[in-house]
Short mmCIF file of C-alpha atoms and ligand atoms in Angstrom, two decimals:
data_model
loop_
_atom_site.label_atom_id
_atom_site.label_comp_id
_atom_site.label_asym_id
_atom_site.label_seq_id
_atom_site.Cartn_x
_atom_site.Cartn_y
_atom_site.Cartn_z
CA MET A 1 24.46 -43.35 -8.02
CA VAL A 2 24.82 -46.49 -5.63
CA PHE A 3 27.88 -45.78 -4.04
CA ARG A 4 30.51 -48.68 -4.46
CA LYS A 5 34.10 -49.43 -3.97
CA TYR A 6 36.32 -49.81 -7.27
CA PRO A 7 40.19 -50.51 -7.31
CA GLY A 8 41.19 -47.19 -8.71
CA ASP A 9 39.18 -45.14 -5.52
CA LEU A 10 42.18 -45.99 -2.96
CA LEU A 11 44.31 -44.08 -5.41
CA LEU A 12 41.82 -41.19 -5.72
CA LEU A 13 41.55 -40.96 -2.06
CA GLY A 14 45.48 -41.12 -1.65
CA LEU A 15 45.96 -38.54 -4.41
CA LEU A 16 43.46 -36.51 -2.57
CA LEU A 17 44.75 -36.44 0.69
CA LEU A 18 48.66 -36.80 -0.18
CA PRO A 19 49.13 -32.63 -0.11
CA VAL A 20 47.33 -32.45 3.36
CA ILE A 21 49.25 -35.03 4.93
CA VAL A 22 52.78 -33.47 3.14
CA VAL A 23 51.90 -29.98 3.90
CA ALA A 24 49.66 -29.98 7.37
CA PRO A 25 52.56 -30.59 10.00
CA GLY A 26 54.48 -27.42 8.44
CA ILE A 27 51.45 -25.25 9.31
CA PRO A 28 52.31 -23.30 12.75
CA TRP A 29 49.36 -23.65 14.02
CA THR A 30 50.08 -21.80 17.16
CA GLU A 31 51.77 -18.94 15.97
CA GLN A 32 49.03 -18.02 13.23
CA GLY A 33 46.06 -18.70 14.99
CA TRP A 34 44.11 -22.14 14.15
CA LEU A 35 41.54 -19.82 11.68
CA TYR A 36 44.29 -18.80 9.84
CA SER A 37 45.71 -22.26 9.27
CA LEU A 38 42.22 -23.61 8.73
CA ALA A 39 41.97 -21.36 5.78
CA GLU A 40 45.65 -22.52 4.52
CA LEU A 41 44.10 -26.53 4.81
CA ALA A 42 40.88 -25.07 3.14
CA GLY A 43 43.01 -24.14 0.49
CA VAL A 44 45.37 -27.14 0.08
CA PHE A 45 42.18 -29.29 -0.18
CA ALA A 46 41.15 -26.86 -2.64
CA LEU A 47 43.75 -27.04 -5.00
CA SER A 48 44.30 -30.85 -4.49
CA ALA A 49 40.37 -31.51 -5.57
CA PHE A 50 40.53 -29.25 -8.58
CA LEU A 51 43.74 -31.21 -9.76
CA LEU A 52 42.38 -34.30 -9.16
CA ALA A 53 39.54 -33.12 -11.28
CA GLY A 54 41.68 -32.15 -13.85
CA MET A 55 43.70 -36.10 -14.03
CA LEU A 56 39.84 -37.41 -14.29
CA SER A 57 39.59 -35.55 -17.14
CA ALA A 58 42.04 -37.99 -19.02
CA ARG A 59 39.55 -40.59 -20.51
CA VAL A 60 41.93 -43.12 -21.87
CA PRO A 61 40.32 -46.05 -23.15
CA GLY A 62 40.28 -48.70 -20.70
CA THR A 63 41.32 -47.20 -17.47
CA ASP A 64 37.67 -46.20 -16.85
CA PRO A 65 36.49 -49.63 -15.16
CA TRP A 66 38.86 -49.25 -12.13
CA PHE A 67 36.75 -46.29 -11.19
CA GLY A 68 33.58 -47.69 -11.82
CA GLY A 69 33.29 -46.64 -15.40
CA LEU A 70 33.33 -43.37 -17.45
CA VAL A 71 29.90 -42.20 -16.32
CA ARG A 72 31.10 -42.47 -12.56
CA VAL A 73 34.40 -40.74 -13.43
CA TRP A 74 32.54 -37.66 -14.88
CA VAL A 75 30.29 -37.84 -11.23
CA VAL A 76 33.57 -37.71 -9.28
CA HIS A 77 35.20 -34.89 -11.54
CA ARG A 78 31.94 -32.77 -11.29
CA TRP A 79 31.52 -33.06 -7.44
CA LEU A 80 35.65 -32.90 -6.87
CA GLY A 81 35.04 -29.34 -9.05
CA VAL A 82 32.16 -28.18 -7.28
CA SER A 83 34.01 -29.09 -3.98
CA ALA A 84 37.09 -27.10 -5.17
CA PHE A 85 35.36 -24.17 -5.71
CA MET A 86 33.18 -24.23 -2.27
CA LEU A 87 37.02 -24.88 -1.04
CA VAL A 88 38.48 -21.87 -2.16
CA MET A 89 35.33 -19.87 -0.67
CA VAL A 90 36.11 -20.87 2.81
CA HIS A 91 39.73 -20.41 2.15
CA VAL A 92 38.89 -17.03 1.23
CA LEU A 93 36.30 -16.13 3.98
CA LEU A 94 38.72 -18.00 6.75
CA LEU A 95 41.34 -15.76 5.89
CA ALA A 96 39.55 -12.95 6.55
CA LEU A 97 37.94 -13.91 9.56
CA ALA A 98 40.98 -14.82 10.83
CA MET A 99 42.34 -11.18 10.92
CA LEU A 100 39.43 -9.87 11.73
CA PRO A 101 40.56 -9.58 15.48
CA VAL A 102 43.43 -7.34 14.63
CA SER A 103 41.68 -4.64 12.50
CA LEU A 104 38.96 -4.69 9.41
CA GLY A 105 42.03 -3.04 7.57
CA ALA A 106 43.97 -6.16 8.24
CA SER A 107 41.37 -8.16 7.02
CA VAL A 108 41.14 -6.35 3.99
CA THR A 109 44.56 -5.70 3.23
CA THR A 110 44.89 -9.88 3.77
CA LEU A 111 42.79 -10.49 1.17
CA PHE A 112 43.22 -7.33 -1.01
CA PRO A 113 47.21 -6.53 -1.26
CA PRO A 114 48.68 -4.02 -3.21
CA LEU A 115 49.31 -5.60 -6.48
CA SER A 116 52.88 -5.69 -5.84
CA HIS A 117 51.46 -9.01 -4.18
CA TRP A 118 50.85 -10.73 -7.47
CA GLN A 119 50.95 -14.04 -5.73
CA VAL A 120 47.85 -13.14 -4.17
CA TRP A 121 46.11 -11.64 -7.24
CA ALA A 122 46.93 -14.47 -8.97
CA GLY A 123 44.60 -16.84 -6.67
CA TRP A 124 41.63 -14.22 -6.85
CA ALA A 125 42.16 -14.24 -10.90
CA ALA A 126 41.68 -18.17 -10.86
CA PHE A 127 38.92 -17.78 -8.91
CA VAL A 128 37.38 -15.53 -10.99
CA ALA A 129 38.38 -17.87 -14.39
CA MET A 130 36.90 -21.03 -11.73
CA LEU A 131 32.95 -18.69 -11.33
CA ILE A 132 33.02 -18.46 -14.77
CA PHE A 133 33.56 -21.89 -15.65
CA ILE A 134 31.87 -23.59 -13.25
CA ALA A 135 28.55 -21.13 -13.27
CA PRO A 136 26.43 -22.69 -15.79
CA THR A 137 27.34 -26.64 -14.22
CA LEU A 138 25.82 -25.12 -10.90
CA GLY A 139 22.65 -23.88 -13.08
CA PHE A 140 23.83 -19.93 -12.29
CA PHE A 141 22.65 -17.69 -14.84
CA GLY A 142 20.79 -20.35 -16.90
CA THR A 143 22.27 -23.27 -18.79
CA LEU A 144 24.27 -23.55 -21.90
CA HIS A 145 24.02 -25.49 -24.85
CA TYR A 146 26.70 -28.31 -24.68
CA GLN A 147 29.66 -27.34 -27.31
CA ASN A 148 29.06 -23.72 -25.56
CA TRP A 149 29.15 -25.41 -22.10
CA LYS A 150 32.27 -27.69 -23.02
CA ARG A 151 34.18 -24.63 -24.91
CA LEU A 152 33.69 -22.37 -21.59
CA HIS A 153 34.96 -25.30 -19.53
CA LEU A 154 38.68 -24.85 -21.27
CA LEU A 155 38.89 -22.10 -19.08
CA SER A 156 39.44 -24.54 -16.47
CA ALA A 157 43.16 -25.06 -17.87
CA PRO A 158 44.46 -21.45 -16.79
CA ALA A 159 42.45 -21.40 -13.69
CA LEU A 160 44.08 -24.43 -12.48
CA VAL A 161 47.79 -22.75 -14.16
CA LEU A 162 46.63 -19.66 -11.97
CA ALA A 163 45.54 -21.72 -9.10
CA LEU A 164 48.82 -23.53 -8.76
CA VAL A 165 50.94 -20.31 -9.31
CA HIS A 166 49.00 -18.74 -6.35
CA THR A 167 50.23 -21.74 -4.31
CA LEU A 168 53.59 -22.24 -5.34
CA MET A 169 54.32 -18.94 -4.77
CA LEU A 170 52.88 -19.05 -1.03
CA SER A 171 53.94 -22.28 -0.10
CA THR A 172 57.52 -23.89 1.46
CA THR A 173 56.48 -27.62 0.47
CA VAL A 174 56.49 -27.55 -3.35
CA TRP A 175 57.40 -30.81 -5.07
CA VAL A 176 53.74 -32.33 -4.04
CA TRP A 177 52.02 -29.50 -6.08
CA TRP A 178 54.91 -30.35 -9.02
CA LEU A 179 54.24 -33.55 -8.80
CA LEU A 180 50.46 -33.52 -8.85
CA SER A 181 50.36 -30.78 -11.36
CA VAL A 182 52.58 -32.81 -13.69
CA LEU A 183 49.90 -35.79 -13.56
CA ALA A 184 46.72 -33.01 -13.78
CA LEU A 185 48.78 -31.03 -16.86
CA ALA A 186 49.53 -34.44 -18.56
CA ALA A 187 45.82 -36.11 -18.25
CA ILE A 188 44.66 -32.84 -19.98
CA ALA A 189 46.96 -32.35 -22.83
CA TRP A 190 46.37 -36.36 -23.27
CA ARG A 191 42.95 -35.40 -23.41
CA LYS A 192 43.09 -32.32 -25.81
CA LEU A 193 46.17 -32.62 -27.53
CA LEU A 194 46.76 -36.03 -28.13
CA SER A 195 44.24 -38.66 -27.85
CA PRO A 196 42.25 -37.02 -30.75
CA ARG A 197 45.23 -37.92 -32.67
CA LEU A 198 46.40 -41.34 -30.93
CA ALA A 199 42.99 -42.68 -29.53
CA ARG A 200 40.58 -42.23 -32.35
CA LYS A 201 40.38 -45.25 -34.78
CA LEU A 202 38.79 -44.23 -38.33
CA TYR A 203 35.45 -46.06 -39.17
CA LEU A 204 33.69 -45.67 -42.24
CA VAL A 205 29.31 -45.56 -42.46
CA GLU A 206 28.83 -49.04 -44.13
CA GLY A 207 24.97 -48.69 -43.97
CA ILE A 208 22.54 -46.63 -42.56
CA ASP A 209 19.03 -48.62 -41.48
CA ARG A 210 16.23 -46.79 -40.48
CA LEU A 211 14.19 -48.10 -37.80
CA ALA A 212 11.80 -45.65 -36.93
CA ARG A 213 11.34 -41.66 -37.59
CA GLY A 214 13.88 -40.16 -36.06
CA VAL A 215 16.04 -43.17 -35.13
CA VAL A 216 19.01 -44.75 -37.46
CA GLU A 217 21.18 -47.14 -36.79
CA LEU A 218 24.64 -47.08 -38.16
CA ARG A 219 26.86 -49.70 -39.48
CA LEU A 220 30.22 -48.67 -39.08
CA ARG A 221 33.51 -50.81 -40.54
CA PRO A 222 37.08 -50.14 -39.23
CA LYS A 223 39.44 -48.69 -42.13
CA GLY A 224 42.51 -50.60 -39.79
CA LYS A 225 42.41 -51.64 -36.80
CA GLY A 226 39.10 -51.33 -35.12
CA ILE A 227 38.14 -51.53 -31.27
CA ARG A 228 37.05 -54.65 -28.84
CA TRP A 229 34.36 -54.37 -26.67
CA GLN A 230 31.91 -55.93 -24.38
CA ALA A 231 28.11 -55.61 -24.58
CA GLY A 232 26.60 -52.24 -22.80
CA GLN A 233 29.85 -50.34 -23.61
CA PHE A 234 30.03 -47.10 -25.30
CA VAL A 235 32.05 -45.12 -27.46
CA TYR A 236 32.59 -41.44 -28.79
CA LEU A 237 31.59 -40.66 -32.39
CA THR A 238 32.83 -38.02 -34.56
CA PRO A 239 31.87 -37.35 -37.81
CA MET A 240 34.47 -36.65 -40.23
CA ASP A 241 32.09 -35.47 -43.18
CA ALA A 242 31.99 -31.72 -43.66
CA SER A 243 28.44 -31.75 -45.58
CA LEU A 244 26.66 -32.77 -42.39
CA ALA A 245 24.47 -29.90 -41.40
CA ALA A 246 26.06 -30.11 -37.92
CA GLY A 247 28.43 -31.73 -35.72
CA TYR A 248 31.11 -31.89 -37.71
CA ARG A 249 34.11 -33.01 -35.63
CA GLU A 250 32.01 -32.96 -32.75
CA GLU A 251 32.39 -35.53 -30.51
CA HIS A 252 29.28 -37.72 -28.63
CA PRO A 253 29.01 -40.50 -26.37
CA TYR A 254 26.83 -43.30 -27.72
CA THR A 255 26.07 -46.52 -26.67
CA ILE A 256 27.47 -49.76 -28.93
CA ALA A 257 24.28 -51.75 -30.11
CA SER A 258 26.55 -54.78 -31.53
CA GLY A 259 27.17 -57.73 -29.82
CA SER A 260 30.89 -58.07 -28.65
CA GLY A 261 32.06 -60.57 -31.44
CA ASP A 262 30.68 -58.30 -34.37
CA ASP A 263 32.91 -57.09 -37.00
CA GLU A 264 30.70 -54.13 -37.39
CA LEU A 265 30.10 -51.05 -34.86
CA ARG A 266 26.15 -50.83 -34.83
CA ILE A 267 25.35 -47.72 -33.37
CA GLY A 268 21.39 -46.97 -32.58
CA ILE A 269 20.93 -43.08 -32.58
CA LYS A 270 17.75 -41.12 -31.86
CA ALA A 271 17.51 -37.17 -33.37
CA VAL A 272 17.18 -35.25 -29.66
CA GLY A 273 19.31 -31.99 -31.10
CA ASP A 274 21.38 -30.78 -34.03
CA ALA A 275 24.32 -33.39 -34.36
CA THR A 276 22.23 -36.46 -33.50
CA GLN A 277 19.50 -34.83 -36.49
CA ALA A 278 22.46 -34.47 -38.72
CA LEU A 279 23.23 -37.70 -38.46
CA MET A 280 20.03 -39.33 -39.38
CA ASP A 281 21.27 -37.76 -43.20
CA ILE A 282 24.74 -38.86 -43.10
CA ASN A 283 26.31 -40.88 -46.12
CA PRO A 284 27.60 -44.16 -46.61
CA GLY A 285 31.34 -43.96 -47.19
CA ALA A 286 31.39 -40.89 -44.36
CA GLU A 287 34.52 -41.44 -42.41
CA VAL A 288 33.89 -41.10 -38.46
CA ARG A 289 36.55 -41.24 -35.97
CA VAL A 290 35.63 -43.83 -32.88
CA GLU A 291 37.10 -43.36 -29.20
CA GLY A 292 36.54 -46.02 -26.92
CA PRO A 293 35.08 -48.35 -25.29
CA TYR A 294 34.01 -46.71 -22.36
CA GLY A 295 31.69 -48.04 -19.24
CA ILE A 296 30.72 -50.87 -17.20
CA PHE A 297 27.09 -51.31 -17.56
CA PHE A 298 26.78 -54.97 -17.27
CA GLU A 299 29.67 -54.43 -15.23
CA GLU A 300 32.01 -56.91 -16.86
CA THR A 301 35.22 -55.87 -18.91
CA GLY A 302 37.59 -58.09 -20.35
CA GLY A 303 35.35 -61.30 -19.02
CA LYS A 304 36.81 -60.05 -15.33
CA GLN A 305 34.82 -58.54 -12.41
CA ALA A 306 35.37 -54.94 -12.75
CA ALA A 307 34.18 -54.18 -9.45
CA PRO A 308 34.74 -56.01 -6.16
CA VAL A 309 31.39 -55.06 -5.09
CA GLY A 310 29.71 -56.21 -8.62
CA PRO A 311 26.41 -57.80 -9.56
CA GLU A 312 26.29 -61.75 -8.56
CA PRO A 313 26.99 -63.27 -11.73
CA GLN A 314 24.94 -66.47 -11.42
CA ARG A 315 21.72 -64.31 -9.91
CA LYS A 316 19.00 -63.81 -12.88
CA GLN A 317 18.76 -60.45 -14.77
CA LEU A 318 15.84 -58.05 -15.65
CA TRP A 319 16.52 -55.26 -18.21
CA LEU A 320 14.38 -52.41 -18.11
CA ALA A 321 14.49 -50.14 -21.42
CA GLY A 322 12.80 -46.79 -22.37
CA GLY A 323 13.12 -44.98 -25.82
CA ILE A 324 16.67 -45.10 -27.48
CA GLY A 325 17.91 -46.65 -23.91
CA ILE A 326 17.29 -49.75 -25.28
CA THR A 327 20.64 -49.67 -27.01
CA PRO A 328 22.65 -51.58 -24.60
CA PHE A 329 20.65 -54.66 -24.30
CA VAL A 330 20.41 -54.47 -28.19
CA SER A 331 23.82 -54.91 -27.71
CA GLY A 332 23.26 -57.84 -25.12
CA ALA A 333 21.09 -59.81 -26.92
CA ARG A 334 22.73 -59.62 -30.00
CA ASP A 335 25.80 -61.02 -28.14
CA ARG A 336 23.45 -64.08 -26.67
CA MET A 337 22.66 -64.53 -30.21
CA GLU A 338 26.41 -64.70 -30.93
CA ASN A 339 27.44 -66.73 -28.19
CA ARG A 340 24.39 -68.99 -27.89
CA ASP A 341 26.41 -71.55 -26.40
CA ARG A 342 28.15 -69.54 -23.36
CA GLN A 343 26.67 -69.97 -19.52
CA ARG A 344 24.76 -66.84 -18.73
CA PRO A 345 22.10 -65.98 -16.36
CA ALA A 346 18.70 -65.49 -17.48
CA ALA A 347 17.22 -62.50 -18.26
CA SER A 348 13.86 -60.67 -18.98
CA LEU A 349 13.74 -57.56 -20.78
CA PHE A 350 10.78 -55.06 -20.84
CA TYR A 351 10.54 -52.52 -23.67
CA LEU A 352 9.41 -49.83 -22.26
CA ALA A 353 7.72 -47.40 -25.40
CA ASN A 354 4.63 -45.44 -25.70
CA ARG A 355 2.88 -47.12 -28.65
CA PRO A 356 3.81 -50.34 -30.62
CA GLU A 357 5.62 -48.18 -33.81
CA ARG A 358 7.99 -46.48 -31.15
CA ALA A 359 9.63 -50.48 -29.98
CA TYR A 360 12.05 -50.22 -32.85
CA TYR A 361 14.16 -53.30 -32.04
CA LEU A 362 10.98 -55.39 -31.26
CA ASP A 363 11.12 -57.57 -34.01
CA GLU A 364 14.75 -58.51 -34.00
CA LEU A 365 14.59 -59.03 -29.97
CA ALA A 366 12.03 -61.09 -30.48
CA ARG A 367 13.48 -63.22 -32.81
CA ILE A 368 16.53 -63.31 -30.51
CA ALA A 369 14.32 -64.40 -27.68
CA GLU A 370 12.86 -67.43 -29.49
CA ALA A 371 16.75 -68.19 -30.38
CA CYS A 372 18.22 -68.15 -27.31
CA GLU A 373 17.00 -70.22 -24.12
CA GLY A 374 16.77 -68.03 -21.09
CA PHE A 375 16.07 -64.63 -22.46
CA ASP A 376 12.44 -63.41 -23.07
CA VAL A 377 11.28 -59.99 -24.10
CA HIS A 378 7.94 -58.28 -23.05
CA THR A 379 6.43 -54.62 -23.70
CA HIS A 380 4.80 -52.20 -22.39
CA TYR A 381 3.15 -49.49 -24.09
CA MET A 382 2.31 -45.98 -22.11
CA ASN A 383 -0.31 -45.26 -24.06
CA GLU A 384 -2.04 -48.47 -23.74
CA HIS A 385 -1.11 -49.38 -20.28
CA GLY A 386 -0.39 -46.35 -18.61
CA VAL A 387 2.91 -46.19 -16.03
CA ILE A 388 4.44 -49.41 -15.59
CA THR A 389 3.39 -50.61 -11.98
CA ARG A 390 4.69 -53.58 -9.88
CA ASP A 391 1.63 -55.34 -10.87
CA TYR A 392 2.68 -55.38 -14.38
CA LEU A 393 6.11 -56.28 -13.67
CA ALA A 394 5.00 -59.52 -11.70
CA GLY A 395 2.82 -60.64 -13.78
CA HIS A 396 5.27 -60.88 -16.46
CA CYS A 397 8.07 -61.92 -14.24
CA PRO A 398 6.99 -63.15 -11.12
CA ASP A 399 10.70 -63.08 -9.40
CA TYR A 400 11.51 -59.39 -10.24
CA ALA A 401 12.90 -58.30 -7.36
CA GLU A 402 14.67 -60.84 -6.85
CA ARG A 403 16.90 -60.29 -10.10
CA GLU A 404 20.21 -58.40 -10.51
CA ILE A 405 18.40 -55.11 -12.21
CA TYR A 406 19.70 -52.87 -15.19
CA MET A 407 17.73 -49.87 -16.96
CA CYS A 408 18.43 -47.23 -19.50
CA GLY A 409 15.86 -44.96 -20.52
CA PRO A 410 14.49 -41.51 -19.95
CA PRO A 411 15.11 -39.58 -16.28
CA GLY A 412 11.32 -39.50 -15.19
CA MET A 413 11.42 -43.69 -16.47
CA ILE A 414 14.29 -44.17 -14.21
CA SER A 415 13.21 -42.23 -11.51
CA HIS A 416 9.58 -44.33 -11.26
CA LEU A 417 11.43 -47.35 -11.76
CA GLN A 418 13.89 -46.89 -8.94
CA THR A 419 11.04 -45.73 -6.68
CA LEU A 420 8.88 -48.64 -7.16
CA LEU A 421 11.75 -51.15 -7.23
CA ARG A 422 13.26 -49.75 -3.63
CA HIS A 423 10.00 -49.97 -2.32
CA GLU A 424 9.44 -53.49 -3.32
CA GLY A 425 12.78 -53.76 -0.90
CA VAL A 426 15.34 -54.11 -3.83
CA PRO A 427 18.51 -53.04 -2.35
CA ALA A 428 20.43 -50.18 -4.22
CA HIS A 429 23.49 -52.60 -4.98
CA ARG A 430 21.16 -54.52 -7.18
CA ILE A 431 19.75 -51.47 -9.67
CA HIS A 432 22.18 -50.43 -12.25
CA THR A 433 21.56 -47.37 -14.40
CA GLU A 434 22.66 -45.99 -17.44
CA ALA A 435 22.34 -42.09 -17.83
CA PHE A 436 22.37 -40.69 -21.45
CA ASP A 437 22.19 -37.12 -20.03
CA PHE A 438 24.76 -37.38 -17.38
CA LEU A 439 26.64 -33.92 -17.66
C1 FAD B 1 26.92 -42.83 -21.74
C2 FAD B 1 25.76 -42.66 -23.07
C3 FAD B 1 25.45 -43.10 -24.31
C4 FAD B 1 25.06 -42.70 -25.01
N1 FAD B 1 24.08 -43.66 -25.94
C5 FAD B 1 23.01 -43.20 -27.04
C6 FAD B 1 22.67 -43.89 -27.86
O1 FAD B 1 23.02 -45.11 -27.88
N2 FAD B 1 21.98 -43.59 -28.78
C7 FAD B 1 21.15 -42.08 -28.57
O2 FAD B 1 20.93 -41.35 -29.30
N3 FAD B 1 22.19 -41.13 -28.03
C8 FAD B 1 22.75 -41.62 -26.82
N4 FAD B 1 23.25 -40.90 -25.98
C9 FAD B 1 23.22 -39.43 -26.14
C10 FAD B 1 23.61 -38.78 -26.89
O3 FAD B 1 25.00 -38.54 -26.44
C11 FAD B 1 23.07 -37.22 -27.00
O4 FAD B 1 21.42 -37.40 -27.27
C12 FAD B 1 23.74 -36.17 -27.87
O5 FAD B 1 24.99 -36.57 -27.58
C13 FAD B 1 23.17 -35.27 -28.54
O6 FAD B 1 23.77 -34.21 -28.85
P1 FAD B 1 22.50 -33.26 -29.81
O7 FAD B 1 23.94 -32.25 -30.51
O8 FAD B 1 21.89 -33.75 -31.15
O9 FAD B 1 22.10 -32.50 -28.73
P2 FAD B 1 22.13 -31.29 -27.95
O10 FAD B 1 20.81 -30.78 -27.59
O11 FAD B 1 23.50 -30.54 -27.80
O12 FAD B 1 22.39 -32.05 -26.47
C14 FAD B 1 21.10 -32.48 -25.88
C15 FAD B 1 21.84 -33.70 -24.33
O13 FAD B 1 22.73 -34.22 -24.59
C16 FAD B 1 23.87 -34.24 -24.00
N5 FAD B 1 25.03 -33.98 -24.43
C17 FAD B 1 25.02 -33.91 -25.86
N6 FAD B 1 26.32 -33.50 -26.07
C18 FAD B 1 27.17 -34.60 -25.53
C19 FAD B 1 28.45 -34.75 -25.19
N7 FAD B 1 29.51 -34.45 -26.39
N8 FAD B 1 28.65 -35.54 -24.16
C20 FAD B 1 27.72 -36.00 -23.39
N9 FAD B 1 26.69 -35.58 -23.21
C21 FAD B 1 26.11 -35.00 -24.35
C22 FAD B 1 23.58 -33.05 -22.77
O14 FAD B 1 22.95 -33.70 -21.89
C23 FAD B 1 22.48 -32.29 -23.67
O15 FAD B 1 21.65 -31.54 -23.03
C24 FAD B 1 24.22 -41.82 -24.57
C25 FAD B 1 24.64 -40.35 -24.19
C26 FAD B 1 25.68 -40.91 -22.85
C27 FAD B 1 25.71 -39.86 -21.86
#
């Protein structure tokens, strides 16, 4: 992921450093030795990273553009969680090392005191809970099915509470921890208890268009007030149809394939697992809940640039799509069709598929290209042309390396194209990717 500065980054950095700024001056560095003090500092950093990871799980619609979109928020959340876990290990190791000059016994007793020192044992319990829920994220003991991974992740809440108890009981400065813990626990409460009731809008399945084998497009209409979105954003969709073979009441992220002015919410879905397979047979009239929109794929939300260092608005664009990764571009193309009078930079779409039958949106995209000036579509079939090359791109779009580049598709395609483009001298900040497997 390309590093860019977003307005929310300063807030995140401030919240991460606040406990250190408040607590560090009170650590008696000379009295207790620098190793012991460093151990305390590692513990302080670990808890602030853990609390911040908790805060970032809130997922309040409309707030994620300030942090670079929800996908980036999840990346930062994961990075903070893993860092917190590592720092807890550093904390334990440094405590043991700090007491070693006294004696091995002192070192062991510091880590494993009598049970009456329950504050220390609360810390150990937090560590064990962390180890259990973070292990599958790090790939220890294999990977879990996504829904089981999510259930196991709920252990993070008791782990956070135990870590707080440990710190509050052993720390002299407590207000900063109370402040951050209220924010983190409020975020978790919003996400788990309130947002399912308050943030999800009710929609009805109005129609199902079968695009290809294992690919459908759902047409959804709001029952009441629906959501507003920008091209390329995504939503969490929760089917409320108990007759589905799988995925009932399970939320999954899908890109909105409609243009931003469409009354209907259209979602293109490819069957890859049990929940997406079940949606192939959802009945018209079925209820679904929609939460969002999220993301800033085209880095433009509400007509404002979300990032101070975002794409150049007038630079021509190159869109590279593979498989179901075509959906954000279908949204972008439909948006151009709906708003033909709006000035936009020219865009060339390369639709990458194995064979013509798998380019399921091609007919509509070709019609849009005919109707919209400054938008053209090219296909690349792997079975016919092999892996896409610079010559293929240059043959259809000679200035491709000078453009603002957006891509979405399978991981193999993304990494191949990223290498190709970087090799051609395209700077990282001009390459924008959307990952459909961000967790
Ligand atoms: C930002 C974004 C936009 C997406 N847009 C589309 C789209 O327009 N069309 C489309 O067909 N697919 C899209 N996907 C992918 C879609 O979410 C997964 O294919 C779907 O969740 C798979 O669920 P499953 O139970 O059928 O398969 P599973 O076998 O359960 O999951 C397959 C993989 O999908 C991912 N996944 C599963 N559940 C979730 C979840 N709740 N949250 C995040 N990732 C999950 C995991 O990486 C998992 O390994 C998008 C994903 C993301 C992150």
